[in-house]
PDB file of C-alpha atoms in Angstrom:
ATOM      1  CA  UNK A   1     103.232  55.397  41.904  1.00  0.00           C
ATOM      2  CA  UNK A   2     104.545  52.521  42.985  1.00  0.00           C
ATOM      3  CA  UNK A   3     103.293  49.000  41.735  1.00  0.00           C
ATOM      4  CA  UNK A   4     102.762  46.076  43.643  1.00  0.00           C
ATOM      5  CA  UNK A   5     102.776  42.578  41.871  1.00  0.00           C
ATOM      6  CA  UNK A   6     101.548  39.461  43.791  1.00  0.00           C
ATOM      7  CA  UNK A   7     104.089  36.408  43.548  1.00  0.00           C
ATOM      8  CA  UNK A   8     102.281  33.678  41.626  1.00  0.00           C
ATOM      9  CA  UNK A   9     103.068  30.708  43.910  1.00  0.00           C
ATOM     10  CA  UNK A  10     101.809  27.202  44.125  1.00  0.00           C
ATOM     11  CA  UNK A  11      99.882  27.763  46.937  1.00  0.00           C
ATOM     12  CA  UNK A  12      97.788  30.982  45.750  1.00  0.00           C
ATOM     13  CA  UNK A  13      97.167  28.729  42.586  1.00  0.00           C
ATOM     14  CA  UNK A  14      95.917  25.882  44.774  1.00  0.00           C
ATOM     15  CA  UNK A  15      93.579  28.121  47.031  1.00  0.00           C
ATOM     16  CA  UNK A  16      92.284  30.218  43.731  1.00  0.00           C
ATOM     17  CA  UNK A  17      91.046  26.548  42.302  1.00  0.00           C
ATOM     18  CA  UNK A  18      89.922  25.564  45.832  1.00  0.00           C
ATOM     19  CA  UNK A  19      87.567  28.197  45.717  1.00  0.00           C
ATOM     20  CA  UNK A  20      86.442  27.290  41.881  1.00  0.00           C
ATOM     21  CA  UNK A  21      85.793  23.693  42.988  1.00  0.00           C
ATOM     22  CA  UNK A  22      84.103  25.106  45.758  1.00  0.00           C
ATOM     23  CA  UNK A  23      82.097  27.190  44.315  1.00  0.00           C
ATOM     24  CA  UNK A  24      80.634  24.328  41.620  1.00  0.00           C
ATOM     25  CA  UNK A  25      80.275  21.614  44.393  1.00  0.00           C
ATOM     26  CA  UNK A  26      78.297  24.320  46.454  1.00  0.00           C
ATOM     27  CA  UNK A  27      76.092  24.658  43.129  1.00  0.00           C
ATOM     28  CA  UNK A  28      76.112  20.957  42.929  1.00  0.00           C
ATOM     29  CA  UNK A  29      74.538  20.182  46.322  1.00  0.00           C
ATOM     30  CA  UNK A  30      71.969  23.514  46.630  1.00  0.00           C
ATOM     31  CA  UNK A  31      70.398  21.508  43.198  1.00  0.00           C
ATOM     32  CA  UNK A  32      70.108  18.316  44.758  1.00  0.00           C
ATOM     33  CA  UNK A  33      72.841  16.596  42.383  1.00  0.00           C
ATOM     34  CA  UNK A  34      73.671  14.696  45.483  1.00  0.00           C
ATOM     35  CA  UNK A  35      70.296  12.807  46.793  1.00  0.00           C
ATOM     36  CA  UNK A  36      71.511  10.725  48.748  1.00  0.00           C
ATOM     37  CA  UNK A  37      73.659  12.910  50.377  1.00  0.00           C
ATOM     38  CA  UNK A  38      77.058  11.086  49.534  1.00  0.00           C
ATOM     39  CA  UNK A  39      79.760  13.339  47.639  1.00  0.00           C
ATOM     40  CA  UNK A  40      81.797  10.999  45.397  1.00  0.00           C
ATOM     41  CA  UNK A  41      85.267  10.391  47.247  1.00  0.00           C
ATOM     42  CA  UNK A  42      88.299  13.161  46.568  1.00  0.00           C
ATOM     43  CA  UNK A  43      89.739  10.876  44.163  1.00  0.00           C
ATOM     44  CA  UNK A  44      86.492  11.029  41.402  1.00  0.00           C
ATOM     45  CA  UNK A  45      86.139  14.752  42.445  1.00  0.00           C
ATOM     46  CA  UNK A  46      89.563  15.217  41.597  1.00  0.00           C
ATOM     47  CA  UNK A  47      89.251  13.519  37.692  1.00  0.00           C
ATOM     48  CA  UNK A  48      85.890  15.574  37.673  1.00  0.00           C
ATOM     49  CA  UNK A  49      87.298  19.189  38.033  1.00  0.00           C
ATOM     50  CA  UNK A  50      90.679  18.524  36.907  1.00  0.00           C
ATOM     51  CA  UNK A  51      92.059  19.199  39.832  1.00  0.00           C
ATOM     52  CA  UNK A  52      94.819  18.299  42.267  1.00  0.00           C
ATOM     53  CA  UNK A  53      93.806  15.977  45.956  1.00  0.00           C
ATOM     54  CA  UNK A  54      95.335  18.560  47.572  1.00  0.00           C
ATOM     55  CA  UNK A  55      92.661  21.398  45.851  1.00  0.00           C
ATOM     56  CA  UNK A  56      89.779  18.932  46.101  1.00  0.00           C
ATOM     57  CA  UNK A  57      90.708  18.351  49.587  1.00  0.00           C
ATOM     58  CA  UNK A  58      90.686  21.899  50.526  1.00  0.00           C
ATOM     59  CA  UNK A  59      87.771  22.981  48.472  1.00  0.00           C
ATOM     60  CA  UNK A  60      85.693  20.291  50.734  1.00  0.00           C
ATOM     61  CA  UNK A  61      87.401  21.619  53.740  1.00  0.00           C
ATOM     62  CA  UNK A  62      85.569  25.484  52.757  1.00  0.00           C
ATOM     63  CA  UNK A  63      82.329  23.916  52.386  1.00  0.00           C
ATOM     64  CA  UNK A  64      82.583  22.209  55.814  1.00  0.00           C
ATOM     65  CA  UNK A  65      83.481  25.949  57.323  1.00  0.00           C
ATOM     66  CA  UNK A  66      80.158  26.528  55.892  1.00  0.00           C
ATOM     67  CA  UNK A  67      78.369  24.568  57.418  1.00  0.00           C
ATOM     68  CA  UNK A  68      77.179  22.653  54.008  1.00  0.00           C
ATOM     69  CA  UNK A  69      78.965  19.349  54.613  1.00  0.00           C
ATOM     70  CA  UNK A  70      80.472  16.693  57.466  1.00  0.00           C
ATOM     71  CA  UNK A  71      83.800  15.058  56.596  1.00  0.00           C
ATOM     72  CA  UNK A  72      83.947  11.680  58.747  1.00  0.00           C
ATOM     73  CA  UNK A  73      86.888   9.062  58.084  1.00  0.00           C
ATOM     74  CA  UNK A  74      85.658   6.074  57.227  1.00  0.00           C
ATOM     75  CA  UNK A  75      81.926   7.733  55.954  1.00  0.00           C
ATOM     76  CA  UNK A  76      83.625  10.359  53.307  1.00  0.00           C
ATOM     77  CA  UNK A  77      81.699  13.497  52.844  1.00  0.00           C
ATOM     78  CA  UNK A  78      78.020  14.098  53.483  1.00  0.00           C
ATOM     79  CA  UNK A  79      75.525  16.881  52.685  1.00  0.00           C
ATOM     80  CA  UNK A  80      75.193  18.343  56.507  1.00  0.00           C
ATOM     81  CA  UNK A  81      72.142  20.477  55.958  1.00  0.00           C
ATOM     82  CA  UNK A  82      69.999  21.529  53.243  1.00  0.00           C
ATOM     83  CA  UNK A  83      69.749  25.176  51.501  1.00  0.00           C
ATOM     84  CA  UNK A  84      66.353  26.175  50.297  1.00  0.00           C
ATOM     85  CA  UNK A  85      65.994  28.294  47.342  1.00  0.00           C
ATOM     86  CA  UNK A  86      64.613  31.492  47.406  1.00  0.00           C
ATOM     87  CA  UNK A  87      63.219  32.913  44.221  1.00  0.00           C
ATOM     88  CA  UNK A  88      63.806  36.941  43.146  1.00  0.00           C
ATOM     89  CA  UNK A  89      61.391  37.420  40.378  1.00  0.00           C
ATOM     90  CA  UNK A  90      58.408  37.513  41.964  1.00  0.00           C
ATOM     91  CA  UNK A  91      57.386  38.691  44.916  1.00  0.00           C
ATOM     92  CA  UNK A  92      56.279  36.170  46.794  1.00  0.00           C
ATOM     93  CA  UNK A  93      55.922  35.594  51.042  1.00  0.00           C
ATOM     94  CA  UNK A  94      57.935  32.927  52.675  1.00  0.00           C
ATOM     95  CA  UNK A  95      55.185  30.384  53.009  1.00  0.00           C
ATOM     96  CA  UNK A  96      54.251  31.019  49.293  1.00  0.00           C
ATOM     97  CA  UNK A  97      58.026  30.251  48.205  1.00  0.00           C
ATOM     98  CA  UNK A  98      58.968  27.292  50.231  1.00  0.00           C
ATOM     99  CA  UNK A  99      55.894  25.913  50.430  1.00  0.00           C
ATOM    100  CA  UNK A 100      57.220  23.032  48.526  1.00  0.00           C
ATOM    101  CA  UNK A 101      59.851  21.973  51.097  1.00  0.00           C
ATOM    102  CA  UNK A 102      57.849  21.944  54.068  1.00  0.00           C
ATOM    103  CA  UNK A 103      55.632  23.892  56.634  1.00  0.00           C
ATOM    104  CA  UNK A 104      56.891  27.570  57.570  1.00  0.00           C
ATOM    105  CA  UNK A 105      55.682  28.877  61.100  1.00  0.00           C
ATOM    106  CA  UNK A 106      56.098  32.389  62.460  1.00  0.00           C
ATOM    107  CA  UNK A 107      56.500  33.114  66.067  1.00  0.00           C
ATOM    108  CA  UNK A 108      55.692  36.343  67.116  1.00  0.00           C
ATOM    109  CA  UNK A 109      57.968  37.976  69.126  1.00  0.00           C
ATOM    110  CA  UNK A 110      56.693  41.366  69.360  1.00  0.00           C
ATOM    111  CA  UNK A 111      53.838  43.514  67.525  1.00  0.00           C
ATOM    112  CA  UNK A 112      53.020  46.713  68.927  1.00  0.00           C
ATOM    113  CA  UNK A 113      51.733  50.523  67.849  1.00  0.00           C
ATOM    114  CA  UNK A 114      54.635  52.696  67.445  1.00  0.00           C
ATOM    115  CA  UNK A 115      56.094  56.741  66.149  1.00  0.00           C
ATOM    116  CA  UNK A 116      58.478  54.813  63.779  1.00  0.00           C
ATOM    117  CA  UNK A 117      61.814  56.414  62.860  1.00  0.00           C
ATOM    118  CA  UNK A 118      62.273  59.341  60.589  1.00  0.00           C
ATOM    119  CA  UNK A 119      63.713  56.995  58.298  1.00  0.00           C
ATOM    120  CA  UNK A 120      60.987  54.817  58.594  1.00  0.00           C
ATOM    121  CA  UNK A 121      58.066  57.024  58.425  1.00  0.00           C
ATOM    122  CA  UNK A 122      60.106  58.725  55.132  1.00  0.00           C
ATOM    123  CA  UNK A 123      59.753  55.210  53.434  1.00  0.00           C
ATOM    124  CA  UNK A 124      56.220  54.032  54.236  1.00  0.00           C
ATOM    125  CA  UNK A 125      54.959  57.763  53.060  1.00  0.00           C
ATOM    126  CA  UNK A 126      53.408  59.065  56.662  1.00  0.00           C
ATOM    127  CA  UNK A 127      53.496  62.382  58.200  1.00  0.00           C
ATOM    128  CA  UNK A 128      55.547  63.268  61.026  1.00  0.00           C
ATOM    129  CA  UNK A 129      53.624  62.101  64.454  1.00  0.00           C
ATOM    130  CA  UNK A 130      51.555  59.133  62.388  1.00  0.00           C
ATOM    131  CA  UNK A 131      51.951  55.653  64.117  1.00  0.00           C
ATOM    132  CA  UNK A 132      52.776  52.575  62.543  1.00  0.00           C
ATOM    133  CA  UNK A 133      52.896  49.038  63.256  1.00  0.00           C
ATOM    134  CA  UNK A 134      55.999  47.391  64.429  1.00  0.00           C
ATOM    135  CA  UNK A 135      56.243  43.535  64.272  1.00  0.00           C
ATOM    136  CA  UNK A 136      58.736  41.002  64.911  1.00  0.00           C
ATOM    137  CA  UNK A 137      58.705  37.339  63.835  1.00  0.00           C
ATOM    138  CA  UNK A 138      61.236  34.294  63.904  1.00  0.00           C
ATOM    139  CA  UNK A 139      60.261  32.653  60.966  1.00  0.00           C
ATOM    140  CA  UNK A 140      61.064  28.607  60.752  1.00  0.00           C
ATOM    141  CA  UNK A 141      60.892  25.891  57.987  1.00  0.00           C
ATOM    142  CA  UNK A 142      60.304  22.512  59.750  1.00  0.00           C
ATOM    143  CA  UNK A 143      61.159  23.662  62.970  1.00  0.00           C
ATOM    144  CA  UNK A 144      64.484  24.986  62.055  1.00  0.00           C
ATOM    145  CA  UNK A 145      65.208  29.014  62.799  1.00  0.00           C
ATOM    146  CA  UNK A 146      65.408  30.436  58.661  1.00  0.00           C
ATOM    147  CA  UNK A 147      64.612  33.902  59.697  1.00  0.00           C
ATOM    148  CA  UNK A 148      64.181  37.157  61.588  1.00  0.00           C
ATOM    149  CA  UNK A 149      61.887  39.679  60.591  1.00  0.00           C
ATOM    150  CA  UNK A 150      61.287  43.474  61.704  1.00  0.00           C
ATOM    151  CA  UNK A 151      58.508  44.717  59.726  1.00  0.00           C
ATOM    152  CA  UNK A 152      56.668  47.865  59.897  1.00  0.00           C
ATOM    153  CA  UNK A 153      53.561  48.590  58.384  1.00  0.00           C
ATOM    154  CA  UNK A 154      50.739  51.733  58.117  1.00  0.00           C
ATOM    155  CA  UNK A 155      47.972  51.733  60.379  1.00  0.00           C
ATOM    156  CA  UNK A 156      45.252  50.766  57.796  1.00  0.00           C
ATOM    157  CA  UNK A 157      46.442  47.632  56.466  1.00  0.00           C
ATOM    158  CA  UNK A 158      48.529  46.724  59.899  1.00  0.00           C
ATOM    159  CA  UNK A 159      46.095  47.380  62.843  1.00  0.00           C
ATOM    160  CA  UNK A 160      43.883  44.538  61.350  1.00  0.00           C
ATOM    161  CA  UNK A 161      46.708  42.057  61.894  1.00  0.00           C
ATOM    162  CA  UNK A 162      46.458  42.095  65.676  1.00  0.00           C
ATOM    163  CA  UNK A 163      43.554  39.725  65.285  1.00  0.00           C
ATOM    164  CA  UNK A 164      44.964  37.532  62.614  1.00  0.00           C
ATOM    165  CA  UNK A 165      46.755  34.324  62.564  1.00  0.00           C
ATOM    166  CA  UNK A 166      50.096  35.423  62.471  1.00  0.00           C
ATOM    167  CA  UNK A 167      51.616  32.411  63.057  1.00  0.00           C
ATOM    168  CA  UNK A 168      50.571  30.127  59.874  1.00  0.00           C
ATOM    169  CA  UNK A 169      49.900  32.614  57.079  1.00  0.00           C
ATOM    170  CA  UNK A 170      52.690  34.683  55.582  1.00  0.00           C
ATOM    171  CA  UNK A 171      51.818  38.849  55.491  1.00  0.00           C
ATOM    172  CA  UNK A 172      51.489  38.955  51.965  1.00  0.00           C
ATOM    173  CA  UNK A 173      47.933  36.969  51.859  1.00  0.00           C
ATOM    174  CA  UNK A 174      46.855  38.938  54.849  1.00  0.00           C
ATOM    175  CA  UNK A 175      47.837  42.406  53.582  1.00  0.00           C
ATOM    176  CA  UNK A 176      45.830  41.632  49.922  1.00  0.00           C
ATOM    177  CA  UNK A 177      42.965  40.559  52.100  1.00  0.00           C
ATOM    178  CA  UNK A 178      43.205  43.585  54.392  1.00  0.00           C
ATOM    179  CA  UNK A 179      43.797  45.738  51.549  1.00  0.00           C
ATOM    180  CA  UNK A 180      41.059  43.994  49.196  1.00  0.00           C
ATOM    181  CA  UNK A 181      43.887  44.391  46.163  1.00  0.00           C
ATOM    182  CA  UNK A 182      47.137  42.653  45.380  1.00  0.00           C
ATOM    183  CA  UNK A 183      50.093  44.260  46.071  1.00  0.00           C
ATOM    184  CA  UNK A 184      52.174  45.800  43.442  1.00  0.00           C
ATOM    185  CA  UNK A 185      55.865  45.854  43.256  1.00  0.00           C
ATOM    186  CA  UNK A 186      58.692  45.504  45.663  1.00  0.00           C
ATOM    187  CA  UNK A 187      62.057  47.867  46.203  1.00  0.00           C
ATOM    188  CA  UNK A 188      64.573  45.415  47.077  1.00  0.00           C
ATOM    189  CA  UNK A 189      67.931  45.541  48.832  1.00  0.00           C
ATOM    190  CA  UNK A 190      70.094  42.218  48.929  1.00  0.00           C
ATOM    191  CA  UNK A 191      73.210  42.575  51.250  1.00  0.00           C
ATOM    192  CA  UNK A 192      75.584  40.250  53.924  1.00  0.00           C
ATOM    193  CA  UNK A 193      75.347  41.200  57.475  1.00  0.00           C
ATOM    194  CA  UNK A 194      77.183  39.374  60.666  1.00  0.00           C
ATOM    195  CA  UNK A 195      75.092  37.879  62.803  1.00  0.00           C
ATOM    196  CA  UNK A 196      74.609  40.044  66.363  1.00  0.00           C
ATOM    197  CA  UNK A 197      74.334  37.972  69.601  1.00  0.00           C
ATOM    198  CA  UNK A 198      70.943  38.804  69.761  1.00  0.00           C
ATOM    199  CA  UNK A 199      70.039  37.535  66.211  1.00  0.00           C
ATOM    200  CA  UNK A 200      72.382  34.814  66.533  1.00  0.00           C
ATOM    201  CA  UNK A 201      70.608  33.468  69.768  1.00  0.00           C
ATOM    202  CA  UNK A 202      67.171  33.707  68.000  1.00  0.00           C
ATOM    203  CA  UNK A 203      68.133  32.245  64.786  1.00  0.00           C
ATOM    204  CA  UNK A 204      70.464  29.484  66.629  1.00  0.00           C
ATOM    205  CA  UNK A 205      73.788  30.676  64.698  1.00  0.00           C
ATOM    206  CA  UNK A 206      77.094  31.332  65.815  1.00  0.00           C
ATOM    207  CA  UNK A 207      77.744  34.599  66.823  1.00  0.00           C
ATOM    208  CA  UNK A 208      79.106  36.521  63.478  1.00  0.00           C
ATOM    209  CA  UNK A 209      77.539  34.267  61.229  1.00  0.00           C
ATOM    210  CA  UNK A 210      77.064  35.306  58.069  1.00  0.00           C
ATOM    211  CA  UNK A 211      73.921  36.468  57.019  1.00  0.00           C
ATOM    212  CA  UNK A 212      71.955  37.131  54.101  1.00  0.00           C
ATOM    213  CA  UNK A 213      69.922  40.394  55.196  1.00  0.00           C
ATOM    214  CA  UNK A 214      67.153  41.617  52.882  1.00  0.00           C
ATOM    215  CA  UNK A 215      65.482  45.494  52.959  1.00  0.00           C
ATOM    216  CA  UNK A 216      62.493  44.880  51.315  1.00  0.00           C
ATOM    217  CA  UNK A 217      59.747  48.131  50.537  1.00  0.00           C
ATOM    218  CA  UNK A 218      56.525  46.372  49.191  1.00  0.00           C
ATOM    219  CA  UNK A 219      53.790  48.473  47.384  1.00  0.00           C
ATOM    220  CA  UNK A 220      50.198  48.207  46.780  1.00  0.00           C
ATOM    221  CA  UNK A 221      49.281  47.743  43.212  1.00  0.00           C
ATOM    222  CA  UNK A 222      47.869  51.293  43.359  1.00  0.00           C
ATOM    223  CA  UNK A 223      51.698  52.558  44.473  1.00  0.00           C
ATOM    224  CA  UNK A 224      50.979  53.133  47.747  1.00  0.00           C
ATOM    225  CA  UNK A 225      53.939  51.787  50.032  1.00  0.00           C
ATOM    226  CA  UNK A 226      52.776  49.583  52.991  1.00  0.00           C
ATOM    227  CA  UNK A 227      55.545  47.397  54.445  1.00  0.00           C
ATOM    228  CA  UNK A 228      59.096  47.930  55.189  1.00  0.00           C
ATOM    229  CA  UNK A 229      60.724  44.661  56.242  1.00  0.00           C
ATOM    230  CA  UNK A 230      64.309  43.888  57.312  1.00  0.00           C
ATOM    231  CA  UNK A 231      64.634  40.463  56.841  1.00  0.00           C
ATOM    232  CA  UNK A 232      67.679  38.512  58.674  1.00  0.00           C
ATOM    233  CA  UNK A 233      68.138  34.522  57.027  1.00  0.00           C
ATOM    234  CA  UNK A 234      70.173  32.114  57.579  1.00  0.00           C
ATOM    235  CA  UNK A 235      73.123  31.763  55.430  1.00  0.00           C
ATOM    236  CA  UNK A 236      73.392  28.218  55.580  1.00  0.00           C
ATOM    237  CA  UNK A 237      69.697  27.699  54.885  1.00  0.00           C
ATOM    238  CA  UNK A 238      68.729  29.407  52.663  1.00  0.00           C
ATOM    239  CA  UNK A 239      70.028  30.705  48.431  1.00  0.00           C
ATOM    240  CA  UNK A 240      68.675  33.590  46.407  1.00  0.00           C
ATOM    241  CA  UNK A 241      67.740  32.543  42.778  1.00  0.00           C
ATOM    242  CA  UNK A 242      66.774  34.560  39.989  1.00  0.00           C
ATOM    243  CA  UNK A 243      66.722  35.147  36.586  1.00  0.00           C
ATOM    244  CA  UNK A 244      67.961  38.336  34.690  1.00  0.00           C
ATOM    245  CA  UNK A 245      67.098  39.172  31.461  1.00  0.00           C
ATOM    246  CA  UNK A 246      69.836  41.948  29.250  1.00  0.00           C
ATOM    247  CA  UNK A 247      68.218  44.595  27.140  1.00  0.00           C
ATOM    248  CA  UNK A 248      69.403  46.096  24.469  1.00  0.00           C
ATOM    249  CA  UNK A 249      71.199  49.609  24.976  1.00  0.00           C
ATOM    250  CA  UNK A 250      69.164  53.000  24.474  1.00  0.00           C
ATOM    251  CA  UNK A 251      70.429  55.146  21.683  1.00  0.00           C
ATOM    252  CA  UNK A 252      73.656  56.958  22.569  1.00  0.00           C
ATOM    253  CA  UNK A 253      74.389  54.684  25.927  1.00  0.00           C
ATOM    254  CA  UNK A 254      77.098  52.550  25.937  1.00  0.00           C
ATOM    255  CA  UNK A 255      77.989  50.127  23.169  1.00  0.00           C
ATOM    256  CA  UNK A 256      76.627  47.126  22.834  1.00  0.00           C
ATOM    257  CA  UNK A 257      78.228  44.243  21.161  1.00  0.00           C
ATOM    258  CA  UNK A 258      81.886  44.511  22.625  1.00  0.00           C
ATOM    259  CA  UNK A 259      83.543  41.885  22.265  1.00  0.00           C
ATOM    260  CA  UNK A 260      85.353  40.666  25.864  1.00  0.00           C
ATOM    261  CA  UNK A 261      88.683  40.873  27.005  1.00  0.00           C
ATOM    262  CA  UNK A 262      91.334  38.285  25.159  1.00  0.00           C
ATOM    263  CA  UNK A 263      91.569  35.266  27.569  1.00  0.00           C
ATOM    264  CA  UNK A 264      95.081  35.224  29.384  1.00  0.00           C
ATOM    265  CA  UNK A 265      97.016  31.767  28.259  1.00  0.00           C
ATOM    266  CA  UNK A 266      97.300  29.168  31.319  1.00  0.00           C
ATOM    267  CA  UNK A 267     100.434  29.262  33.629  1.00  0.00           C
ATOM    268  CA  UNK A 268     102.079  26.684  32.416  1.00  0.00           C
ATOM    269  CA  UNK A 269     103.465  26.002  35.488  1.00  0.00           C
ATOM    270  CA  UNK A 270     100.207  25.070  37.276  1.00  0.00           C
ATOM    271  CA  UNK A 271      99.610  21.319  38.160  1.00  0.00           C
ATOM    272  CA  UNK A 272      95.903  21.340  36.870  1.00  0.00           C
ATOM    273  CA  UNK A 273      94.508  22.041  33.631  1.00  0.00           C
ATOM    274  CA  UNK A 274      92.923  25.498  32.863  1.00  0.00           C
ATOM    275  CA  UNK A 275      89.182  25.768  33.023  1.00  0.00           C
ATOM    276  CA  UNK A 276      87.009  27.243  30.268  1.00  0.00           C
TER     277      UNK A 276
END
């Protein structure tokens, strides 16, 4: 088999960093490290990372494809727009999460009584020929477009949402109310989609904008499944935060305790010094 061996040159080392800088100045801003908006100039960056102009430079020039900052001579680089976090450890509706950053709003696009797909009818648990409810919502934070939902839901907890107030109270709180008991647990499916010209008109993105798309099955505490959601947000608005805890191996899995990999020595022939 024939091996193929990538030429280490200058400029792969320069856009490999570019992305590390990136990366930590993206972490930087989503944080707030930066209230008043004002990234320190390339120069300051450059002593902070240990890093080249030229990689400092580019790294800002990624998050500005991103939509995360504006690059103005004269001004230096801004925050453009803020990210929102999004927690995954609890299962929580939109309203409930963000609730500290502002007022969410749903508009309803569509809700109507529908014979859902196979697929669909598989998940929520109904037999062949049962309805269900499909609803669609554009969801916003402060009057900007975060999301677009396409939920479906059984009859019993859904029909009672026609005559709800849809647009100021997330699901969630309705469905426990509907229900008269919380809901349980959530099967959750975290992926990157392109934005469609449909969603991308709705959610005021460019056409192929990236897209964090959550499939979300949520559960009554007795088990029973009630809502399948596919959930369409903003990439630029919004981050996914959550915290993962390791647990020990069970007897006879894999081992535990390896030690990693030996770290490579630096190239010495790269401009910047190796990171940790």
């Amino acid at each position: 088999m024939e091996r193929v061996t990538a030429e280490p040159t200058a400029r792969r080392r320069r856009a490999d960093r570019a992305r590390q800088v990136a990366d930590l100045l993206r972490r930087q801003i989503v944080h707030g490290h930066f209230p008043a908006g004002q990234l320190p100039l390339e120069a300051a960056l450059a002593r902070e990372f240990g890093a080249s102009r030229n990689t400092v430079r580019e790294a800002l020039h990624l998050l500005r494809e991103e939509g995360l900052v504006e690059r103005c001579p004269g001004v230096g680089t801004t925050v453009a727009g803020e990210k929102y976090p999004h927690g995954l450890h609890r299962l929580l509706g939109l309203a409930e999460t963000l609730h500290e950053h502002g007022e969410v709003t749903n508009q309803v696009r569509t809700m109507t009584l529908i014979e859902p797909p196979a697929m669909v009818g598989h998940r929520l648990g109904v037999p062949p020929g049962e309805r269900v409810i499909y609803l669609e919502r554009l969801r916003r934070l402060n009057g900007v477009p975060l999301s677009l939902d396409l939920t479906y839901l059984v009859r019993e907890v859904g029909e009672p949402l026609f005559d709800a107030d849809l647009e100021h109270n997330d699901i969630f709180v309705l469905l426990e109310r509907i229900a008269g008991q919380p809901l349980g647990m959530a099967e959750l499916t975290l992926e990157a989609v392109n934005a469609d010209a449909h969603t991308a008109a709705a959610l005021d993105a460019p056409r192929g904008a990236a897209l964090l798309m959550v499939e979300r099955l949520t559960h009554l505490a007795d088990g029973r499944p009630v809502d399948l959601e596919f959930i369409r947000f903003r990439g630029d608005r919004l981050t996914m935060r959550g915290h993962l805890d390791r647990t020990p191996p069970a007897p006879g899995g894999g081992p535990a305790g390896t030690a990693p990999p030996a770290r490579r020595d630096h190239d010495a022939t790269t401009e910047e010094r190796p990171w940790p």
